[in-house]
Coordinates of C-alpha atoms and ligand atoms in Angstrom, one line a residue:
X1 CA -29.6 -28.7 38.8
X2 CA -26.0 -29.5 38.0
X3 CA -23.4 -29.7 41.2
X4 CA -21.2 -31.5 38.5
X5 CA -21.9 -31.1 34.8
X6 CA -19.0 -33.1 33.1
X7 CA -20.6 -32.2 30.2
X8 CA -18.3 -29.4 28.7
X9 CA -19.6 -26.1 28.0
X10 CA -18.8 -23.1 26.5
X11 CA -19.2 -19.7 27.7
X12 CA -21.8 -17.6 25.3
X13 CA -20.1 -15.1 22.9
X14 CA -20.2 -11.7 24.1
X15 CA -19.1 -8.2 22.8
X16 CA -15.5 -8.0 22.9
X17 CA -12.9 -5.4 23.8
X18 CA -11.7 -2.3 21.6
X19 CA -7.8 -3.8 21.4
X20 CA -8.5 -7.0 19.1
X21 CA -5.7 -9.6 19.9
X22 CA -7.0 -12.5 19.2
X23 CA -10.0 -15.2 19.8
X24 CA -9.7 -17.3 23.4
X25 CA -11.8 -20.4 23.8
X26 CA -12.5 -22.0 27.3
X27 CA -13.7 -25.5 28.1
X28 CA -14.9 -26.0 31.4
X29 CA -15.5 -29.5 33.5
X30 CA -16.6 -29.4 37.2
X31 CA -18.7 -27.5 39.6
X32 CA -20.3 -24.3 39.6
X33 CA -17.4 -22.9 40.9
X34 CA -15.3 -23.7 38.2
X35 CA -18.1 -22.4 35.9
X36 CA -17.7 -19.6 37.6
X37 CA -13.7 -18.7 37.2
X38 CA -14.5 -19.5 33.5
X39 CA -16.4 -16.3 33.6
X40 CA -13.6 -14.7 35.9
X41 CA -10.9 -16.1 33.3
X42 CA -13.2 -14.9 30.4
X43 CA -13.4 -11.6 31.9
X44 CA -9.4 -11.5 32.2
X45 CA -9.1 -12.3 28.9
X46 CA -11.3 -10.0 27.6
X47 CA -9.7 -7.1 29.2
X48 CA -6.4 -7.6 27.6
X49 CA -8.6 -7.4 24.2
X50 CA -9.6 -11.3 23.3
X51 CA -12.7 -12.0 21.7
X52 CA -14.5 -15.2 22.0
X53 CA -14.4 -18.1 19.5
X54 CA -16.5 -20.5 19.0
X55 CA -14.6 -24.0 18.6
X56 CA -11.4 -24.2 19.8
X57 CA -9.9 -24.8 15.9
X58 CA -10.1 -21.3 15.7
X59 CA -9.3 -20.0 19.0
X60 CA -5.3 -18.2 19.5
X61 CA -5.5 -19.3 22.9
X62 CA -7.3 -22.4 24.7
X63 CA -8.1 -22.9 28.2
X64 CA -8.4 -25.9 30.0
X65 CA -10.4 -24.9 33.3
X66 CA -10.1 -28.7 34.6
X67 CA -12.0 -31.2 37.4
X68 CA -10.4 -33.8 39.8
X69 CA -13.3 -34.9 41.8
X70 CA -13.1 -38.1 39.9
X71 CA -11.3 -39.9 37.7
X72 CA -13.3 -39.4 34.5
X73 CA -13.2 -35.0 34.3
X74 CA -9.3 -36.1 34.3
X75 CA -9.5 -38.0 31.9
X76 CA -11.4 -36.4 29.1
X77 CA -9.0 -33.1 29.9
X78 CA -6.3 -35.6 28.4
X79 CA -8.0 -36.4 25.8
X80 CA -8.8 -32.9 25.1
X81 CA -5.3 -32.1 25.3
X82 CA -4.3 -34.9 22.7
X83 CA -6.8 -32.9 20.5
X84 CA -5.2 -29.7 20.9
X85 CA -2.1 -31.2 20.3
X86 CA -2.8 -31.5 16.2
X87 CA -3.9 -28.4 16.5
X88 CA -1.0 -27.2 17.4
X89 CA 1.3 -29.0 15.3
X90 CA -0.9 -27.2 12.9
X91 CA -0.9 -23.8 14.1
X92 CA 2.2 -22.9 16.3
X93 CA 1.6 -20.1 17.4
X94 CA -1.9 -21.7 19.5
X95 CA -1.2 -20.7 23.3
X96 CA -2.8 -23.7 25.6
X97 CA -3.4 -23.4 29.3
X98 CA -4.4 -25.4 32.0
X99 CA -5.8 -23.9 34.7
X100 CA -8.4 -25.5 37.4
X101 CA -8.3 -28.3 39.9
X102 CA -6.3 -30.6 38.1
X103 CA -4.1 -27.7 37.2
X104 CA -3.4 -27.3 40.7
X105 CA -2.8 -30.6 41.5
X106 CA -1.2 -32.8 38.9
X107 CA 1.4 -29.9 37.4
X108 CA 4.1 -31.7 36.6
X109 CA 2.2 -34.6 35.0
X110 CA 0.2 -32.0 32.7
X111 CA 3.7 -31.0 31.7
X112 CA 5.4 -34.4 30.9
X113 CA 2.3 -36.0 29.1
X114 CA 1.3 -32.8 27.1
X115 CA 4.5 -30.4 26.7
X116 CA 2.4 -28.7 24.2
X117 CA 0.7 -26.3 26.9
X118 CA 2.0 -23.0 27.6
X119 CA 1.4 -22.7 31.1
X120 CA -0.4 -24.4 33.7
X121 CA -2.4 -21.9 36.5
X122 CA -3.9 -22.9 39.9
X123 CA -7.5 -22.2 41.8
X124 CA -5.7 -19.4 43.4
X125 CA -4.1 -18.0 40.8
X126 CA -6.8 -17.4 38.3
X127 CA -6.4 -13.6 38.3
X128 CA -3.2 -14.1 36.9
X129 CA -3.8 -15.9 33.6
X130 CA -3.7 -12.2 31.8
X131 CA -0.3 -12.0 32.6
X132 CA 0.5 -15.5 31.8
X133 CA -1.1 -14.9 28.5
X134 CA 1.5 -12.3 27.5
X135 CA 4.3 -14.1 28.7
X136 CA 3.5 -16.8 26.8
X137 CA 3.0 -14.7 23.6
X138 CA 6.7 -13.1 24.6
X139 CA 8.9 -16.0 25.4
X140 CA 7.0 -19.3 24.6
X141 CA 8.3 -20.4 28.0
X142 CA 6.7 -22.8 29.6
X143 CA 5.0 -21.4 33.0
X144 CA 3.8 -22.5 36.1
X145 CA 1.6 -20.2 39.0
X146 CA 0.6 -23.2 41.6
X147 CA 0.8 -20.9 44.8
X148 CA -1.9 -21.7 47.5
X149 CA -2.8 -19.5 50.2
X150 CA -2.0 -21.4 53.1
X151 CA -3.1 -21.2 56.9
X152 CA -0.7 -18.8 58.6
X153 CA -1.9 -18.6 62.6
X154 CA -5.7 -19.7 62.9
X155 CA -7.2 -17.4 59.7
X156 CA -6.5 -17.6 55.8
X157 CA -8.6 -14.4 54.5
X158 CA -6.8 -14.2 51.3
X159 CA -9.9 -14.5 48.8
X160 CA -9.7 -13.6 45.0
X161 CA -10.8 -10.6 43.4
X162 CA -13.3 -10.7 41.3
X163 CA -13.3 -8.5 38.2
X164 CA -17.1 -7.3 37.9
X165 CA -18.9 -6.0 34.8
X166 CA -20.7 -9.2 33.7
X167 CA -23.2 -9.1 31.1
X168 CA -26.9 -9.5 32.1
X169 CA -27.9 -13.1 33.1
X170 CA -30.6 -13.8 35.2
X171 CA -29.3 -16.4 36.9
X172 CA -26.0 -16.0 38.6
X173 CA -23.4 -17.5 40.8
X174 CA -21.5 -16.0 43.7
X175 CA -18.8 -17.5 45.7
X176 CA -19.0 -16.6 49.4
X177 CA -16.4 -19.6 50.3
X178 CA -13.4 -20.9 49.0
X179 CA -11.4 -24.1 49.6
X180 CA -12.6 -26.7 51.9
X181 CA -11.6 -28.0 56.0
X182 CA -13.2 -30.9 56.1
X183 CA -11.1 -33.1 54.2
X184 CA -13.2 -36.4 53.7
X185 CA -11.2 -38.7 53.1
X186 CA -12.5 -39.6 49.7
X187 CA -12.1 -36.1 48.5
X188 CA -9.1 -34.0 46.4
X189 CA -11.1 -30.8 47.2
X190 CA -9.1 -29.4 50.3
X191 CA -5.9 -30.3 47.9
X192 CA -7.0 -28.7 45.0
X193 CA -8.5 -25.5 46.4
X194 CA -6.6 -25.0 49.9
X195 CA -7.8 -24.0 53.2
X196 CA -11.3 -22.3 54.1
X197 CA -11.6 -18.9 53.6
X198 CA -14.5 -16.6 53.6
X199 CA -15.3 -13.4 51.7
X200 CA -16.1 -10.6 53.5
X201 CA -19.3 -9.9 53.3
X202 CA -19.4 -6.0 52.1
X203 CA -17.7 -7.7 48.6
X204 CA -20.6 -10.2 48.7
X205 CA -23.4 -7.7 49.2
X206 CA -21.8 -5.1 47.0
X207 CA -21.3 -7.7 43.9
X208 CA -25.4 -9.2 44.6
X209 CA -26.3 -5.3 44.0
X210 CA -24.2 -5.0 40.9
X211 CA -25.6 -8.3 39.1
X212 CA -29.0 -7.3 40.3
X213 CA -28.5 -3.7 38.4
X214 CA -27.8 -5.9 35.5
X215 CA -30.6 -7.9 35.0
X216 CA -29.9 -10.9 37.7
X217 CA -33.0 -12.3 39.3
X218 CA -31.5 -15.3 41.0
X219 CA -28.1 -16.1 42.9
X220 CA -26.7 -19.2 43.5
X221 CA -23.9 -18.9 46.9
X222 CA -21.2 -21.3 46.5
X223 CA -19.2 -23.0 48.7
X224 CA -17.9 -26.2 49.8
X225 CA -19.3 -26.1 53.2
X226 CA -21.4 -23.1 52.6
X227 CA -23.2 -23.2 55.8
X228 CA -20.0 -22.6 57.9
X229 CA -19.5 -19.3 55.8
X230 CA -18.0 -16.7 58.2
X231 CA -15.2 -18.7 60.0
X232 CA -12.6 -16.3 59.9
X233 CA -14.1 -13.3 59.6
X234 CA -12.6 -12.1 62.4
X235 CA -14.3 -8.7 62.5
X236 CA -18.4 -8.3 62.8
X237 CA -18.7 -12.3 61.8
X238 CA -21.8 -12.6 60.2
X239 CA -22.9 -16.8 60.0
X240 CA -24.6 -18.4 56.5
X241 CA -28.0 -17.4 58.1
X242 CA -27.2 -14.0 58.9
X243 CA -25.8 -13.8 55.1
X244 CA -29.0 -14.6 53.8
X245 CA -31.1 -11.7 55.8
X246 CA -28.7 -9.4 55.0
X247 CA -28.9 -10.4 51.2
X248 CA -32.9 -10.8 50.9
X249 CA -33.1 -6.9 51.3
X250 CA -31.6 -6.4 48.2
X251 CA -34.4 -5.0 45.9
X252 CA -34.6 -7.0 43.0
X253 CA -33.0 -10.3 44.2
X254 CA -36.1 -12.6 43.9
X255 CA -34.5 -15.6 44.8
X256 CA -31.7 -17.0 46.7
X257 CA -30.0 -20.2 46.8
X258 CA -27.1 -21.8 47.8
X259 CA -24.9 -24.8 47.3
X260 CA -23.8 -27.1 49.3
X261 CA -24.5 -27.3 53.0
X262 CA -22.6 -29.5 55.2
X263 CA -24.9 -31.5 57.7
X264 CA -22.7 -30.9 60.8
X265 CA -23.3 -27.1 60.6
X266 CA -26.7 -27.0 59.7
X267 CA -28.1 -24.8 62.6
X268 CA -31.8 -24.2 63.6
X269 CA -31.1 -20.5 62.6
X270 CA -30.6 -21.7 58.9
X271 CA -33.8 -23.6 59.4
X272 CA -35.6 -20.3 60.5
X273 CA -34.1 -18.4 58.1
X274 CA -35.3 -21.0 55.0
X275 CA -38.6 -20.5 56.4
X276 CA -39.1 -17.2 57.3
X277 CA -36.9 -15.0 54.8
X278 CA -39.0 -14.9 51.3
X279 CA -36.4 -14.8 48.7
X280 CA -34.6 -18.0 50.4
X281 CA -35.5 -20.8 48.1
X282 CA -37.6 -24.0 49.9
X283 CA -34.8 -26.1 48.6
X284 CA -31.7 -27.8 50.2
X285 CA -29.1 -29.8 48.4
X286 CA -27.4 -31.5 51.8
X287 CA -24.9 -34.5 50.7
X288 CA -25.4 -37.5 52.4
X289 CA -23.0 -39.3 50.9
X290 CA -23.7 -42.5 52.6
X291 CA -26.6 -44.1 54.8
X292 CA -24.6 -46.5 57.1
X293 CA -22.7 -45.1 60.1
X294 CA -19.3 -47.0 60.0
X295 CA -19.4 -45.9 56.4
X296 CA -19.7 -41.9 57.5
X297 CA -17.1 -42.8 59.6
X298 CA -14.3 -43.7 57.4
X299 CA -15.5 -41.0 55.1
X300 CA -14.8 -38.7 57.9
X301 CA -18.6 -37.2 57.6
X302 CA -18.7 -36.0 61.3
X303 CA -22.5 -36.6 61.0
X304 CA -24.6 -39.9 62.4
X305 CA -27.6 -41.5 59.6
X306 CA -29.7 -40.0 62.8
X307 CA -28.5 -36.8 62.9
X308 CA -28.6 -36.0 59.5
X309 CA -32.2 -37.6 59.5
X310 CA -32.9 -34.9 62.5
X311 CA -31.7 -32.0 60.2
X312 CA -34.3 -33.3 57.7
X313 CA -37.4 -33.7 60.4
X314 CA -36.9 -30.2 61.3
X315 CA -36.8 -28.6 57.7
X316 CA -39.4 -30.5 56.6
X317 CA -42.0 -29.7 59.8
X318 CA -40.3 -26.2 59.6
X319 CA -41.0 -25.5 55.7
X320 CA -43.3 -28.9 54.9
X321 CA -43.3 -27.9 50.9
X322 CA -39.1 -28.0 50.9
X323 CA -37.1 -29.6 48.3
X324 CA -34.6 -32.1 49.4
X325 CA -31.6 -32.7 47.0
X326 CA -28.0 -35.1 48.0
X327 CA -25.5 -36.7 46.7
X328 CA -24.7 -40.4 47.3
X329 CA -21.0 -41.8 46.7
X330 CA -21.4 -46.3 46.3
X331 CA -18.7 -48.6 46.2
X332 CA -16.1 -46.6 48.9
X333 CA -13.5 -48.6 50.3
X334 CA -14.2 -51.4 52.4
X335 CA -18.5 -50.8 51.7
X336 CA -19.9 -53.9 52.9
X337 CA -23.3 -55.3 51.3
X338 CA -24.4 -54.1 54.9
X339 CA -23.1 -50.7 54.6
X340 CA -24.7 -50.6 51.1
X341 CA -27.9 -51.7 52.2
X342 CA -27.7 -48.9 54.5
X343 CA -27.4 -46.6 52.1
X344 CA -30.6 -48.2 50.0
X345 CA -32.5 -47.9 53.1
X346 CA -31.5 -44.2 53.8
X347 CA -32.5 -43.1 50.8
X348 CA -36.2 -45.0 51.2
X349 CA -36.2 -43.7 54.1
X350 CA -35.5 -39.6 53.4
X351 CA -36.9 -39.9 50.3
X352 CA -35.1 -37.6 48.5
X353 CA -36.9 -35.1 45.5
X354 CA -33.4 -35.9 43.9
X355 CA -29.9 -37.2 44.1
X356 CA -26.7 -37.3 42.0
X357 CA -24.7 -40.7 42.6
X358 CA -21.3 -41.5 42.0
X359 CA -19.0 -44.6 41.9
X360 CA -15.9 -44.0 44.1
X361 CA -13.2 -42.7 42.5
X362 CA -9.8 -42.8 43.9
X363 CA -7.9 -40.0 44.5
X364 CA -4.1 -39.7 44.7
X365 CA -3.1 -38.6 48.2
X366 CA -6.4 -39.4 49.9
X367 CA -6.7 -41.4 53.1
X368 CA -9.2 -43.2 50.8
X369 CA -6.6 -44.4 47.5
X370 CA -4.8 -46.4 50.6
X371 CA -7.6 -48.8 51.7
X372 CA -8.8 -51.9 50.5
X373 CA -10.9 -51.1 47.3
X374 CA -14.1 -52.3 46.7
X375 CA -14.4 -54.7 43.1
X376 CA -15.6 -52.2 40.2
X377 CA -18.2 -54.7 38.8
X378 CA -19.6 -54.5 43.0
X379 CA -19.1 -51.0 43.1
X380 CA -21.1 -50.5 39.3
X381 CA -23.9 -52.8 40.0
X382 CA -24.5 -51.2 43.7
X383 CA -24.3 -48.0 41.7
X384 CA -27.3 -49.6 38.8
X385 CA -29.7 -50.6 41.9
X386 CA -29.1 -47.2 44.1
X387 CA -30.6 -45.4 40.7
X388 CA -32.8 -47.6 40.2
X389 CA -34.2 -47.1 43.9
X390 CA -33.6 -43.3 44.0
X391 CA -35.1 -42.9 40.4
X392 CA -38.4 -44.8 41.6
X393 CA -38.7 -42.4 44.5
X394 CA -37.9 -39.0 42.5
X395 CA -40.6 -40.2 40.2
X396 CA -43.5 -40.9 42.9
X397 CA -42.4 -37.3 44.5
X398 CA -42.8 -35.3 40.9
X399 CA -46.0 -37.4 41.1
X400 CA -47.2 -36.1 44.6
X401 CA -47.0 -32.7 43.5
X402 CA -49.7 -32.9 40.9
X403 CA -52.6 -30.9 40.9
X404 CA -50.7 -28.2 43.0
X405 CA -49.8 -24.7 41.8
X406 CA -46.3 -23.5 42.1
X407 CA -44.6 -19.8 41.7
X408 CA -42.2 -20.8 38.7
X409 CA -39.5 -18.4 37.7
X410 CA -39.6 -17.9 33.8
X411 CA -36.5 -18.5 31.9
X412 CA -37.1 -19.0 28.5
X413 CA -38.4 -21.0 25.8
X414 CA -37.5 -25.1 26.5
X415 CA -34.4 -25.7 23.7
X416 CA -36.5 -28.8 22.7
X417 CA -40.0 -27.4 22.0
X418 CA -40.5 -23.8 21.5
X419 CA -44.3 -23.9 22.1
X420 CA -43.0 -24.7 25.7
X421 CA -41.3 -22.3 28.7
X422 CA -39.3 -23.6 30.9
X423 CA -38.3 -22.6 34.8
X424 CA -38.6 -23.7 38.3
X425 CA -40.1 -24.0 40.8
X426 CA -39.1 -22.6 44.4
X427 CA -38.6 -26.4 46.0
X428 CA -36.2 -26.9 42.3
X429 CA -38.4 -29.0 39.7
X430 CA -38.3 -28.0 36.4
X431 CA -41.3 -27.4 35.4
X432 CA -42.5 -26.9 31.4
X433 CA -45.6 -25.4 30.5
X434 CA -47.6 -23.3 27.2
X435 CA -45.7 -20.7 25.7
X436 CA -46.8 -17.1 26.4
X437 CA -45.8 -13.9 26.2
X438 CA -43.6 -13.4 29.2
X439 CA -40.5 -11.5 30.0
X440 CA -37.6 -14.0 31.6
X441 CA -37.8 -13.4 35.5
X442 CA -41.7 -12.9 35.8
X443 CA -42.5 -15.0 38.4
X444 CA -46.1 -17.2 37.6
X445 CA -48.6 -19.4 38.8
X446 CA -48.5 -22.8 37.2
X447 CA -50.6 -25.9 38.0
X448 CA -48.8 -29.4 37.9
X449 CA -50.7 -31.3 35.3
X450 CA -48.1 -34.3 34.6
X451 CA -45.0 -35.6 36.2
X452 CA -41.7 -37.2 34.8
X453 CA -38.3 -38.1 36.1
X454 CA -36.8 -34.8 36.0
X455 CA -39.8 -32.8 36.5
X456 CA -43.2 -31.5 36.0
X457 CA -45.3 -30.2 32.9
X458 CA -47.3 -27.5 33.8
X459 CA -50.9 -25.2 32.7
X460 CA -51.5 -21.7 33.5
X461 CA -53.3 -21.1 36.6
Ligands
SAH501 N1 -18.3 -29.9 49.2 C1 -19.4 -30.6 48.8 C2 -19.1 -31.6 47.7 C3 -18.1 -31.3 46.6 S1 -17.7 -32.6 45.6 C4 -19.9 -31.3 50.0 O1 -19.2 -31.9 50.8 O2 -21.1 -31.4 50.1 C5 -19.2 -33.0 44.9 C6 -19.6 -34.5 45.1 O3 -18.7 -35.3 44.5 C7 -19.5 -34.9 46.6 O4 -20.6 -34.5 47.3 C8 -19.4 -36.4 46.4 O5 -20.6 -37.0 46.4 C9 -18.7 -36.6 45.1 N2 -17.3 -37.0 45.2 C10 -16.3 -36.3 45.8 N3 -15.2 -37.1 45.8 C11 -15.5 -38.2 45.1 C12 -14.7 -39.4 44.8 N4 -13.4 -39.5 45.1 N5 -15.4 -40.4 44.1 C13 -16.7 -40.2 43.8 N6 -17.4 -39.2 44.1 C14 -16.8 -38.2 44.8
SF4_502 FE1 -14.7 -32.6 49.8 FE2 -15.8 -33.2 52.1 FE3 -14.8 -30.8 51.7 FE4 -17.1 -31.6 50.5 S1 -16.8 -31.3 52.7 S2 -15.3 -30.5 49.5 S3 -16.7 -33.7 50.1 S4 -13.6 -32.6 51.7
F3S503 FE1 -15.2 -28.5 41.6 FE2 -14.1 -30.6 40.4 FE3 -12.6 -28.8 41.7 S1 -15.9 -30.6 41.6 S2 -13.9 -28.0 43.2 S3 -13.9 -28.5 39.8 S4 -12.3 -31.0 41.7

């Protein structure tokens, strides 16, 4: 599971175009969505005849696809960029853009502190980065593409296109929801990807049949709120639950999954739909973000510790075998040992199967940067003991599920031991068990035998 891998990756070399131009190199920090316009700005690229490379000292062009949820994504894209900068006192004629969320929102400072980038491209804008490519290889003028589309009247349906033709993956992403309404007040999202805005759902269905044709067995739907997908869809609305029926009779699809539901929206027809529509994984990743009341408050969480806890007695009565996955922020402004232990208590409480927790970062231009800030060494050891807590819990959970058998989607050998597979299950453990001979997708029975922090070792049934 990775909401936010700040590990960089690299996109897998791939056949290339006929016109040879050069080699492109993208690093990637964020979400999945970001992972996913690294594919869209791979693709671009690509079609105007680049080739992959595979470190960025070879690369003719460098992409930056950059994070601003926190401080940290931020600053490693600096550092990055200091890196590229010998490269480029090196090699000249290296072409450097930044695209992303930090693209979008910290422009001009990308320009002052590293002048050595070509152009800088926003969220909305990632279709464009072909043409600012050949600019850049024409005039060596610096460029900038920041537009956003912004609410004009009640509806914003201006959504990207996608360029299709990806090669075969079995696992694959799809965006049904851009940019974000909520605007928490700890969060750069809504600044960094603009207002809500859904895609209509012919494009969604019509790109799940294409990546099915090519080998996809899994989708992933994206979206900041992903359960309000549909506002704005003025014509034959069809709501997140809706979505999912409509997408489980896709022959092929095996399984579907989605990222990341917002509490408030979470409607008993999403419950039904979770429970009664096969290829809809038993898993839900719902941020809590907090477990204290005044805390979801300031946040601006429009959801109660007892409403979210609600949500949660119904899935689990409704689908008793589900996964429950969240994210936690410690240390927000003004968090009170009170508030904290709130938090602690929530999370005993819900017991979660797993949870990614942050430190609060502040933002520039959130309602959040202006209040009183909690100490870092408070926020950092609230941080060690909320790990601590969660990580006993995850562990006794893996633990419960011993002895049962589970259908486990095959994905390959594990990287670290070959005489192992890896996959996972339909509530999200990974699960590791003997090598056999198995195509990637088959779907198998596998008996828990031992459990770990991050999962479950498995034997043939
Ligand atoms: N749209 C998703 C979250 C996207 S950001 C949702 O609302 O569910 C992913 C996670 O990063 C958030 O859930 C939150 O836990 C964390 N996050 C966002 N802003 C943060 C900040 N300023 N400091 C620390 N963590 C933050
Ligand atoms: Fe950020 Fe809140 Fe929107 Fe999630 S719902 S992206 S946390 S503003
Ligand atoms: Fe994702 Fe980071 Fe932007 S979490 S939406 S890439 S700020």
């Amino acid at each position: 599971m990775s909401l936010i891998s700040l590990s960089p990756s690299v996109l897998p070399a791939r056949p290339g175009g006929s016109l040879q131009r050069g080699t492109y190199y993208v690093q990637t920090w964020g979400c999945q969505m970001n992972e996913e316009d690294s594919e869209q700005i791979a693709l671009g690229l690509e079609s105007i005849g680049f080739t992959p490379a595979t470190s960025p000292r070879e690369a003719h062009l460098v992409i930056l696809n950059t994070c601003s949820v926190r401080k940290k994504p931020e600053d490693k894209a600096f550092s990055f960029l200091g890196e590229l900068k010998m490269i480029k006192d090196a090699r000249p004629d290296l072409v450097i853009g930044v695209a992303g969320c930090m693209a979008q929102v910290r422009a001009d400072e990308i320009r002052k502190r590293a002048p050595h980038v070509d152009f800088v491209v926003g969220t909305a804008q990632v279709i464009r980065i072909p043409a600012l490519v050949e600019e850049a290889l024409q005039t060596r003028r610096f460029q900038k593409r920041l537009d956003l589309p912004e609410r004009k009247g009640a509806i914003v349906t201006d959504v990207p296109q996608r360029a299709v033709g990806r090669q075969a993956k079995l696992k694959s992403f799809v965006p049904i929801q851009y940019g974000c309404d909520k605007f928490c007040t700890y969060c750069i999202v809504p600044a960094t990807r603009g207002r809500e805005r859904s895609r209509p759902t012919e494009d969604i269905v019509r790109e799940v049949r294409g990546l099915v044709a090519q080998g996809t067995r899994e989708i992933t739907l994206l979206g900041q709120t992903v359960n309000s997908y549909g506002k704005g869809l003025e014509e034959g609305r069809v709501t997140f639950a809706q979505l999912l029926r409509i997408l489980s009779g896709i022959p092929g699809l095996q399984r579907i999954r989605y990222t990341s539901p917002y509490p408030r929206d979470f409607k008993s027809d999403l419950i039904e739909a979770i429970r009664d529509v096969e290829p809809v994984m038993e898993h839900c990743h719902m941020p809590l973000q907090a477990g204290h009341d005044d805390l979801l408050r300031r946040m601006r969480r429009v959801y109660t510790v007892e409403s979210y806890a609600t949500i949660l007695e119904n899935l689990r009565a409704a689908v008793p075998d589900i996964g429950l996955t969240t994210d936690l922020i410690v240390g927000f402004p003004g968090e009170t040992d009170e508030e904290f232990e709130g938090t602690l208590a929530a999370v005993r409480r819900f017991q979660f199967d797993g949870a990614f927790m942050f430190k609060y970062s502040p933002r520039p231009n959130t309602p959040g940067a202006l209040m009183e800030q909690v100490d870092d060494k408070v926020a950092s050891a609230r941080l060690d003991e909320l790990i601590r807590v969660q990580t006993e819990i995850q562990i006794a959970r893996n633990e419960a599920q011993v002895g049962r058998t589970m259908e486990v989607m095959v994905e390959g050998p594990s990287p670290k031991n070959k005489a192992l597979l890896q996959g996972y299950s339909r509530d999200f453990r990974m699960v590791h068990f003997p090598a056999r001979e198995v195509e990637p997708g088959t779907l198998v029975a596998i008996r828990a035998v031992t459990a770990h922090k991050w999962g479950l070792m498995g034997e043939w049934e």
